[in-house]
């Protein structure tokens, strides 16, 4: 039931049920902060990166052709 002034006048006990002003302010601050965090998470691009060293091998390279792409060019150790 929404708290309207014309309703509360008829029920004196409802006047005591209102949360205190600092609690309402804190609730609004938390609600706005959560909305900002959700908007931030939805609008910021999600990228996962991983660094590593090693070589990519396959049991039979003719059957398992893999294209490897990277955002930045790499270099081989053997100078090829």
CSV table of C-alpha atoms in Angstrom, one decimal:
chain,number,residue,atom,x,y,z
A,1,UNK,CA,0.0,0.0,0.0
A,2,UNK,CA,1.6,3.3,-1.0
A,3,UNK,CA,2.1,5.9,1.7
A,4,UNK,CA,0.0,8.9,0.8
A,5,UNK,CA,-0.7,11.7,3.2
A,6,UNK,CA,-4.5,11.3,2.9
A,7,UNK,CA,-4.2,7.7,3.9
A,8,UNK,CA,-1.9,8.2,6.8
A,9,UNK,CA,-4.1,10.7,8.4
A,10,UNK,CA,-6.8,8.0,9.0
A,11,UNK,CA,-4.4,5.5,10.4
A,12,UNK,CA,-2.2,6.9,13.2
A,13,UNK,CA,-0.1,3.8,13.5
A,14,UNK,CA,1.0,4.0,9.9
A,15,UNK,CA,2.8,7.3,10.7
A,16,UNK,CA,5.3,5.3,12.9
A,17,UNK,CA,6.0,2.8,10.1
A,18,UNK,CA,7.8,5.2,7.8
A,19,UNK,CA,11.5,4.5,7.7
A,20,UNK,CA,13.7,7.2,8.9
A,21,UNK,CA,15.0,9.8,6.4
A,22,UNK,CA,18.7,8.6,6.6
A,23,UNK,CA,17.6,5.0,5.8
A,24,UNK,CA,15.6,6.3,2.7
A,25,UNK,CA,18.6,8.4,1.6
A,26,UNK,CA,20.9,5.4,1.9
A,27,UNK,CA,18.5,3.2,0.0
A,28,UNK,CA,18.4,5.7,-2.8
A,29,UNK,CA,22.2,6.0,-2.9
A,30,UNK,CA,22.6,2.2,-3.0
A,31,UNK,CA,19.9,1.9,-5.8
A,32,UNK,CA,21.6,4.5,-7.9
A,33,UNK,CA,25.1,3.0,-7.3
A,34,UNK,CA,23.8,-0.5,-8.4
A,35,UNK,CA,22.2,1.0,-11.5
A,36,UNK,CA,25.5,2.7,-12.4
A,37,UNK,CA,27.5,-0.5,-11.9
A,38,UNK,CA,25.1,-2.5,-14.0
A,39,UNK,CA,25.2,0.2,-16.8
A,40,UNK,CA,29.0,0.2,-16.6
A,41,UNK,CA,29.2,-3.6,-16.9
A,42,UNK,CA,26.9,-3.6,-19.9
A,43,UNK,CA,28.5,-0.8,-21.7
A,44,UNK,CA,32.2,-1.6,-21.2
A,45,UNK,CA,33.7,-4.1,-23.7
A,46,UNK,CA,34.8,-7.3,-22.0
A,47,UNK,CA,38.2,-8.5,-23.1
A,48,UNK,CA,40.1,-11.4,-21.7
A,49,UNK,CA,43.8,-11.7,-22.5
A,50,UNK,CA,46.4,-14.3,-21.6
A,51,UNK,CA,50.1,-14.3,-21.9
A,52,UNK,CA,52.1,-17.4,-22.6
A,53,UNK,CA,55.1,-19.0,-24.2
A,54,UNK,CA,55.3,-22.2,-26.1
A,55,UNK,CA,54.3,-23.9,-29.3
A,56,UNK,CA,51.1,-25.1,-30.8
A,57,UNK,CA,51.2,-28.8,-31.8
A,58,UNK,CA,48.7,-31.2,-33.3
A,59,UNK,CA,48.9,-35.0,-33.5
A,60,UNK,CA,48.4,-34.9,-37.3
A,61,UNK,CA,48.8,-31.3,-38.6
A,62,UNK,CA,47.2,-32.2,-41.9
A,63,UNK,CA,43.9,-33.1,-40.1
A,64,UNK,CA,43.9,-30.2,-37.7
A,65,UNK,CA,44.5,-27.0,-39.5
A,66,UNK,CA,44.2,-24.1,-37.1
A,67,UNK,CA,44.4,-20.4,-37.9
A,68,UNK,CA,46.0,-18.4,-35.1
A,69,UNK,CA,45.2,-14.7,-35.1
A,70,UNK,CA,46.4,-12.1,-32.7
A,71,UNK,CA,45.7,-8.4,-32.1
A,72,UNK,CA,49.5,-7.6,-32.3
A,73,UNK,CA,52.0,-9.2,-34.6
A,74,UNK,CA,54.3,-11.8,-33.0
A,75,UNK,CA,57.8,-13.0,-33.8
A,76,UNK,CA,59.2,-16.5,-34.1
A,77,UNK,CA,62.3,-17.6,-32.1
A,78,UNK,CA,64.0,-19.3,-35.1
A,79,UNK,CA,63.8,-16.2,-37.3
A,80,UNK,CA,61.5,-17.5,-39.9
